[in-house]
Every structure is written in structure tokens, then in C-alpha cells.
mmCIF file of C-alpha atoms and ligand atoms in Angstrom:
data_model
loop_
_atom_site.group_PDB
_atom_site.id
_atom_site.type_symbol
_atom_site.label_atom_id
_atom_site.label_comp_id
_atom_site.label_asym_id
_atom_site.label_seq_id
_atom_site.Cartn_x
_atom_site.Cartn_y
_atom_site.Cartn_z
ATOM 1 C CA UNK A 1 0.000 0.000 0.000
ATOM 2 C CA UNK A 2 1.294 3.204 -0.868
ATOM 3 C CA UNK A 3 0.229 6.854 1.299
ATOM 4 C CA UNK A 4 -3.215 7.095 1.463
ATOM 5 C CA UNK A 5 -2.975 11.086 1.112
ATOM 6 C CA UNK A 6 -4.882 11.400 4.474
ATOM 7 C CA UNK A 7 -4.131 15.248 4.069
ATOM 8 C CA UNK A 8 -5.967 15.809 1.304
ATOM 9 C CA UNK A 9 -8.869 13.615 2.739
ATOM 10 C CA UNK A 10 -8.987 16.065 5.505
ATOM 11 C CA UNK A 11 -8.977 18.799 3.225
ATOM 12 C CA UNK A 12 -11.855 17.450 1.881
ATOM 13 C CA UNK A 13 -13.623 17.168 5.073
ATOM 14 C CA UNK A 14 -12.849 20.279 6.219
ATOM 15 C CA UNK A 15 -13.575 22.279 2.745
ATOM 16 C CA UNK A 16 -16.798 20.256 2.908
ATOM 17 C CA UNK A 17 -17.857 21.456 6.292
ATOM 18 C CA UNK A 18 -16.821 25.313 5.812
ATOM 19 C CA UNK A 19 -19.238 25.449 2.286
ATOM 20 C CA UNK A 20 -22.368 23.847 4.293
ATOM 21 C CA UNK A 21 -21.349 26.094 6.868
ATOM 22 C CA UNK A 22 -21.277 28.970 4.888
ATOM 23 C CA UNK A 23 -24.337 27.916 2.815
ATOM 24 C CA UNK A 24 -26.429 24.703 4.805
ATOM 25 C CA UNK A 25 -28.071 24.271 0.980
ATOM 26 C CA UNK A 26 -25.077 24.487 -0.991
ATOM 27 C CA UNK A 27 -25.029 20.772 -2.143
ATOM 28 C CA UNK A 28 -28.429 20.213 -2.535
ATOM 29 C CA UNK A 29 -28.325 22.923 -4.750
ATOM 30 C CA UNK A 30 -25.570 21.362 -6.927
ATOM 31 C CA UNK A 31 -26.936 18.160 -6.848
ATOM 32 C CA UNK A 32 -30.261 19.099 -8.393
ATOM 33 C CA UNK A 33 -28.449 20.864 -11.591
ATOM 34 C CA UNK A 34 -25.612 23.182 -12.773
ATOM 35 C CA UNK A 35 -26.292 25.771 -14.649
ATOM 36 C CA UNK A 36 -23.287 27.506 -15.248
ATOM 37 C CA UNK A 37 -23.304 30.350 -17.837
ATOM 38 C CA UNK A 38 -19.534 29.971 -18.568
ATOM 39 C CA UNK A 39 -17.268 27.430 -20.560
ATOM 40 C CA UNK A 40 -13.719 27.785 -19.519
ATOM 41 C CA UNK A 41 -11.019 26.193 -22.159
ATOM 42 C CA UNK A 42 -7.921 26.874 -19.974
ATOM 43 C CA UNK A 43 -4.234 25.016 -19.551
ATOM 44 C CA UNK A 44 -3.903 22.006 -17.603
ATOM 45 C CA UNK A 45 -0.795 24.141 -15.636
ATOM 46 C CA UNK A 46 -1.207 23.632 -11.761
ATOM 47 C CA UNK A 47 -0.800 27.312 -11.308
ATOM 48 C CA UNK A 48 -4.147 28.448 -13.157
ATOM 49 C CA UNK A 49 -6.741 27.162 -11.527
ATOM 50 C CA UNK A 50 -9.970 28.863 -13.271
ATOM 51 C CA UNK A 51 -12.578 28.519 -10.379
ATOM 52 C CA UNK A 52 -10.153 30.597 -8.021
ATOM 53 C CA UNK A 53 -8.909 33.346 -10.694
ATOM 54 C CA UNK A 54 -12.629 34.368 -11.651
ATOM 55 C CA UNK A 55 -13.636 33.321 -8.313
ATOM 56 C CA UNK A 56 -16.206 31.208 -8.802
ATOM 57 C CA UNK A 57 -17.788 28.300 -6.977
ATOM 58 C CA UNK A 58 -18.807 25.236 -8.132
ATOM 59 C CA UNK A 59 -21.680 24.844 -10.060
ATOM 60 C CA UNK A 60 -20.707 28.376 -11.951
ATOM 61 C CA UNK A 61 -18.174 27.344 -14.461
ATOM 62 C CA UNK A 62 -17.593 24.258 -16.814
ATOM 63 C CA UNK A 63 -14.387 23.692 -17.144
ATOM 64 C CA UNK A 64 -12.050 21.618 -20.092
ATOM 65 C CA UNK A 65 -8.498 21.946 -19.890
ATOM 66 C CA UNK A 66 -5.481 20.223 -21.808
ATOM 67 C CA UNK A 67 -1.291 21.284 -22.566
ATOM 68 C CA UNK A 68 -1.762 24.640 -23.869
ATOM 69 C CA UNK A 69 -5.321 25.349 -24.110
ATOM 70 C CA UNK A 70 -5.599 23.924 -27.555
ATOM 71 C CA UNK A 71 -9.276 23.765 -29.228
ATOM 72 C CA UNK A 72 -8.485 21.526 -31.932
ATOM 73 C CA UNK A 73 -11.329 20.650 -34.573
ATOM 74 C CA UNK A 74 -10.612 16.707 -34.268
ATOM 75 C CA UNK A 75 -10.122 16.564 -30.484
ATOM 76 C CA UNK A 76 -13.192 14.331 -29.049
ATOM 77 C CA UNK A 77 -12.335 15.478 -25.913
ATOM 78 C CA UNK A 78 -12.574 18.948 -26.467
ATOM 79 C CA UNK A 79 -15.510 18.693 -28.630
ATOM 80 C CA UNK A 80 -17.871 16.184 -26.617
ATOM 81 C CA UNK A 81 -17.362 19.299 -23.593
ATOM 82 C CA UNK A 82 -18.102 22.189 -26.438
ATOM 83 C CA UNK A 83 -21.001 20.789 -27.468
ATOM 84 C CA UNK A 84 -22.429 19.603 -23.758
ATOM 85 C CA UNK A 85 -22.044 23.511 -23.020
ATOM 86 C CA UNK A 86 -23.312 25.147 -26.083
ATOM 87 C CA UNK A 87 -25.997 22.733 -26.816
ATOM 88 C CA UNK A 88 -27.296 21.816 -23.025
ATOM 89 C CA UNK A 89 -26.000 24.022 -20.394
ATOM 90 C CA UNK A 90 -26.462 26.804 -23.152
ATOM 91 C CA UNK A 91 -23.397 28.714 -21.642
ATOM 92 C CA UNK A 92 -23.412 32.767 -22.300
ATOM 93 C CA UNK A 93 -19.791 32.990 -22.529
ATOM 94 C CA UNK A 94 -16.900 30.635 -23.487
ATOM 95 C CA UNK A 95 -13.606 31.849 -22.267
ATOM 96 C CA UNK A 96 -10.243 30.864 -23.659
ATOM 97 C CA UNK A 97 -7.864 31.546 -21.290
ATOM 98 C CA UNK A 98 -4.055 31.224 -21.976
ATOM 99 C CA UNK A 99 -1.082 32.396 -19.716
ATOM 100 C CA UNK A 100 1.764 33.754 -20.149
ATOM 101 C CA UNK A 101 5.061 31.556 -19.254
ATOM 102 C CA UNK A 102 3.236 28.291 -20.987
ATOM 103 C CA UNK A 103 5.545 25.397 -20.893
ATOM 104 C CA UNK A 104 3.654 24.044 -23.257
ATOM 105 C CA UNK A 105 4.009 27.070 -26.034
ATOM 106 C CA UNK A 106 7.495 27.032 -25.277
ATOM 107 C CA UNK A 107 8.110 23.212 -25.657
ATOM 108 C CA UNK A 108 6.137 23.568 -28.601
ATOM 109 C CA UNK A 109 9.001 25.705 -30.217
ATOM 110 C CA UNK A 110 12.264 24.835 -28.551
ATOM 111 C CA UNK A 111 12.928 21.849 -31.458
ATOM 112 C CA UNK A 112 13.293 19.556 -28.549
ATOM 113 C CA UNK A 113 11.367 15.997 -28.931
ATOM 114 C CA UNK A 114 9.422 14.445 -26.473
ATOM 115 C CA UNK A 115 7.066 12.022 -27.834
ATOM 116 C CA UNK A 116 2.995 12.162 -28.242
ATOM 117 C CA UNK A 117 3.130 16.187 -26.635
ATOM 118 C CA UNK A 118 5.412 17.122 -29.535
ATOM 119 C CA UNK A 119 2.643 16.336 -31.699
ATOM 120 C CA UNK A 120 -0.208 17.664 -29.437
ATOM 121 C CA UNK A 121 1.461 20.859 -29.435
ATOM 122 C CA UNK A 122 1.349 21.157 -33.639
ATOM 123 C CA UNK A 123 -0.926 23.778 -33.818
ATOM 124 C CA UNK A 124 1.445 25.995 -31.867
ATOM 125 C CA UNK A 125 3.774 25.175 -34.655
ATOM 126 C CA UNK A 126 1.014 26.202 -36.928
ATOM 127 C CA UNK A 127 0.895 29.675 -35.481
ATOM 128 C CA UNK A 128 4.038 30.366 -35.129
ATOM 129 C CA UNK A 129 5.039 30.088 -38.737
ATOM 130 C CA UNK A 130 2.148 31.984 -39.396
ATOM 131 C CA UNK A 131 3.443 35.266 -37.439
ATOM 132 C CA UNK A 132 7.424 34.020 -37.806
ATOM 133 C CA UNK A 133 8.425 37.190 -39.093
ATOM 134 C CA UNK A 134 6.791 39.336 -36.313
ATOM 135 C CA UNK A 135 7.701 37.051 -33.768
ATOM 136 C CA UNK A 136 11.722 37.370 -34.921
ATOM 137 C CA UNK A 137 11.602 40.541 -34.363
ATOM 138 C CA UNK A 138 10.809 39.963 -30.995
ATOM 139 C CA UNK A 139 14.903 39.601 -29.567
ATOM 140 C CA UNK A 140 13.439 38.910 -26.021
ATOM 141 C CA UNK A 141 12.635 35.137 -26.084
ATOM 142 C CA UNK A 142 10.374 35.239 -23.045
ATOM 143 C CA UNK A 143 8.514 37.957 -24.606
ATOM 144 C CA UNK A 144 8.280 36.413 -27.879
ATOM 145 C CA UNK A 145 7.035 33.432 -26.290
ATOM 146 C CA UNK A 146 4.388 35.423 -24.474
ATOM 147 C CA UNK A 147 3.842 37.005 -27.964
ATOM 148 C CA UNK A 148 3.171 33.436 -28.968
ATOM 149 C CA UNK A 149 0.993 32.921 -26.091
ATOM 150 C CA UNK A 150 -1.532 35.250 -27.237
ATOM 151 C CA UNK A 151 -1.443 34.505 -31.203
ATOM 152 C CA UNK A 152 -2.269 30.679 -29.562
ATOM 153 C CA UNK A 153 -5.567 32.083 -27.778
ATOM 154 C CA UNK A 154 -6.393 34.120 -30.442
ATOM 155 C CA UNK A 155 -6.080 31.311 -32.918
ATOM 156 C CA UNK A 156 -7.751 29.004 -30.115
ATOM 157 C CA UNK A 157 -10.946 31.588 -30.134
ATOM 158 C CA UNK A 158 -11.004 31.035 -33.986
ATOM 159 C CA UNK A 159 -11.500 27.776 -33.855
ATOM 160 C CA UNK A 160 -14.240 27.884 -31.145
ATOM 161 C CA UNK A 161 -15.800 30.506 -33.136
ATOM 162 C CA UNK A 162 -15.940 28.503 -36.507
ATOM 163 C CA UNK A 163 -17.072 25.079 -35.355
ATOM 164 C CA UNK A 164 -20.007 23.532 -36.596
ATOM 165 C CA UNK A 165 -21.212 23.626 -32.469
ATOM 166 C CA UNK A 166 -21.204 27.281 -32.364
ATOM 167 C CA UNK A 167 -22.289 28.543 -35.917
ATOM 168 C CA UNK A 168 -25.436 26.253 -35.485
ATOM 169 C CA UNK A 169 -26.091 27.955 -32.088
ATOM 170 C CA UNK A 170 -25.924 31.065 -33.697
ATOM 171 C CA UNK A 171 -28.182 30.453 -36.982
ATOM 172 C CA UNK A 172 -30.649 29.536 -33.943
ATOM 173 C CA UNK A 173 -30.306 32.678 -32.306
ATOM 174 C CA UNK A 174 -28.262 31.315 -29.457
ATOM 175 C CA UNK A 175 -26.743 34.548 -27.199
ATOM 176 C CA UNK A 176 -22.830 32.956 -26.854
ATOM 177 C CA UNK A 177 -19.967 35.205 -26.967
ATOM 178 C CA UNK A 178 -16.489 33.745 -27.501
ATOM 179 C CA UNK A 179 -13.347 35.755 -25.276
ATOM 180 C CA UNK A 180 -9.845 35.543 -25.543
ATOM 181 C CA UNK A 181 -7.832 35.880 -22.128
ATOM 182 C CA UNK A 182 -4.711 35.743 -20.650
ATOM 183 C CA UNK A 183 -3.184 34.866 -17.151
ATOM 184 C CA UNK A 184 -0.715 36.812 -15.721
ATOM 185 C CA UNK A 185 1.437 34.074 -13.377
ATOM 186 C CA UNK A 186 3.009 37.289 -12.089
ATOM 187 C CA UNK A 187 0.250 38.937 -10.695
ATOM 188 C CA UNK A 188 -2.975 37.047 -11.011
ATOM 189 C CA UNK A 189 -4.279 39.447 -13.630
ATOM 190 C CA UNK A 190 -6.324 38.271 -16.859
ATOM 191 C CA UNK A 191 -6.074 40.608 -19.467
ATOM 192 C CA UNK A 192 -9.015 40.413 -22.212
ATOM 193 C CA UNK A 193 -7.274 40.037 -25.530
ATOM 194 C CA UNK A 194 -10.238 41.932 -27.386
ATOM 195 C CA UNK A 195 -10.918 39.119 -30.243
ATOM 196 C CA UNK A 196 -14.374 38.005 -28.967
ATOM 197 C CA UNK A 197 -16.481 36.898 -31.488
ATOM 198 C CA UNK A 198 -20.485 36.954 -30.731
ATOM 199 C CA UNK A 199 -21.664 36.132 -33.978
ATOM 200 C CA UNK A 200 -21.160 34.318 -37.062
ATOM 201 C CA UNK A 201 -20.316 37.148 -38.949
ATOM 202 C CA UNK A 202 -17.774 39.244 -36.503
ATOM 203 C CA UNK A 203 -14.962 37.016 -36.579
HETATM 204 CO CO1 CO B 301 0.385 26.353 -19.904
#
């Protein structure tokens, strides 16, 4: 047997008793239905945590995360969780939310290999050659790599944007916006990268 992780069994506990505590209802609540208005397709890094940077309990935002917050078109994963939200929770807004300092951006262009991620990470590639020459430019590598940060989101909120999921929620005069964010590990701060689409025709 290896350790049981008691400690985080008595987290539990105790998190569980402060929330009916705070709120004797709380679970029955949940337990009935969630009806978050917010899809959250953030990075799997332990240091974003997207209930506690928007500050939200659960319940209040659906959550899919994966190396990089990548939204690619063939992803099951990432699709089966798009669809859930847009078509049955019928979330308001769907947040991409990058950060700045992503491992996984910068593994993505650092020519090193390291087996199935080096190919998860492609679309990264993708963007980068896209914007090469404005990213050369950048001489700073961290900052070119936060550079590359945002052209991911951006290119993330694209894809959201165009899928089959969100243009048929649209023609059906579904209110869904699509946002483009990103997480400052420095100071908690999410700055709104301006690119969100709310229609079919404004991206
Ligand atoms: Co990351």
C-alpha cells in the first residue's frame, strides 16, 4: 500500500464542512443541476486554476483543460465538452484563457522531442510560422514566447468561433460570446485580448 494522502482527505472534510457552513443548501443545490453560464477552455498548468482566478464556486463554471489550451477541430475530448455547453447548459460565454510563461508554447518551439506532446502541441507550430516574421523581431525570447501565447488564444478563439457547435447555435439565435484571455502568473491578472467573437459574422 502506498500513502493514502490522508491530508488531502482532511482537506476534503474540512472544505466540505466550511461550504455547508457557509451555505447549509449548498449541495443540494448542486446536486439538483448546474447551470453555469460559462465554458472555460484553460491550460492544464497547476498554477491556473480557473474557479479561483474568476472566483467562482462550483456549479458556476464548466471547465475543459489540456497542454496549452488547444481547441483543436478533431479533439473528441474537447468537442464532446463544447457541445455539452453550447448545446445543453447553453453557456453565455466561453472563455479561452491562456497564460503567459506556458511550458507548453514554449516546448512547442524549442525543437526539442518528447514524444505524443510534440505532436499535441502542432498547432502551436502552426501559429508560429504563421506570425514568424513578427515574432523574430521579438529579440526577447520570453517575450516572444508570451507574444506566442496570445497569437495561440487568439487562434484558439477562432477555432471555437468557426465550429459547426457554435455557428449552429448562432443560426438559432443562441446569445454565446467567444473571449480571448490571458493569465498573468506574475500577478494574477487576466487581461481580455479583445478578439471576442459573438456572432457568425464578426470574426
Ligand atoms: Co500552460
Amino acid at each position: 500500500m502506498g500513502k493514502m494522502l490522508d491530508n488531502l482527505k482532511a482537506n476534503n472534510r474540512a472544505w466540505a464542512t466550511r461550504k455547508v457552513a457557509a451555505d447549509p443548501d449548498f449541495f443540494k443545490r448542486l446536486v439538483a443541476q448546474q447551470t453555469p453560464e460559462y465554458l472555460w477552455i484553460g491550460c492544464s498548468d497547476s498554477r491556473v486554476p480557473a474557479n479561483e482566478i474568476v472566483d467562482l464556486d462550483p456549479g458556476e463554471l464548466f471547465v475543459h483543460r489540456n497542454v496549452a489550451n488547444l481547441a483543436p477541430p478533431q479533439d473528441a475530448n474537447y468537442l464532446s465538452v463544447l457541445q455539452f455547453a453550447v448545446d445543453v447548459l447553453k453557456v453565455k460565454h466561453i472563455l479561452v484563457v491562456g497564460h503567459y510563461g506556458c511550458g507548453g508554447v514554449a516546448a512547442a518551439v524549442d525543437g526539442q522531442r518528447r514524444g505524443l506532446v510534440d505532436h499535441w502541441l502542432h498547432p502551436i507550430r502552426e501559429v508560429y510560422a504563421e506570425n514568424r516574421e513578427t515574432l523574430e523581431a521579438i529579440a526577447d525570447r520570453p517575450a516572444m514566447l508570451n507574444r506566442l501565447c496570445e497569437l495561440n488564444v487568439m487562434r484558439q478563439v477562432k477555432n471555437v468561433a468557426s465550429d459547426v457547435f457554435l455557428q449552429e447555435a448562432w443560426a438559432r439565435g443562441q446569445d454565446i460570446t467567444v473571449h480571448g484571455w490571458v493569465y498573468s502568473l506574475e500577478n494574477g491578472l487576466v487581461t481580455d485580448l479583445n478578439v471576442s467573437i459573438a456572432s457568425s459574422d464578426s470574426g
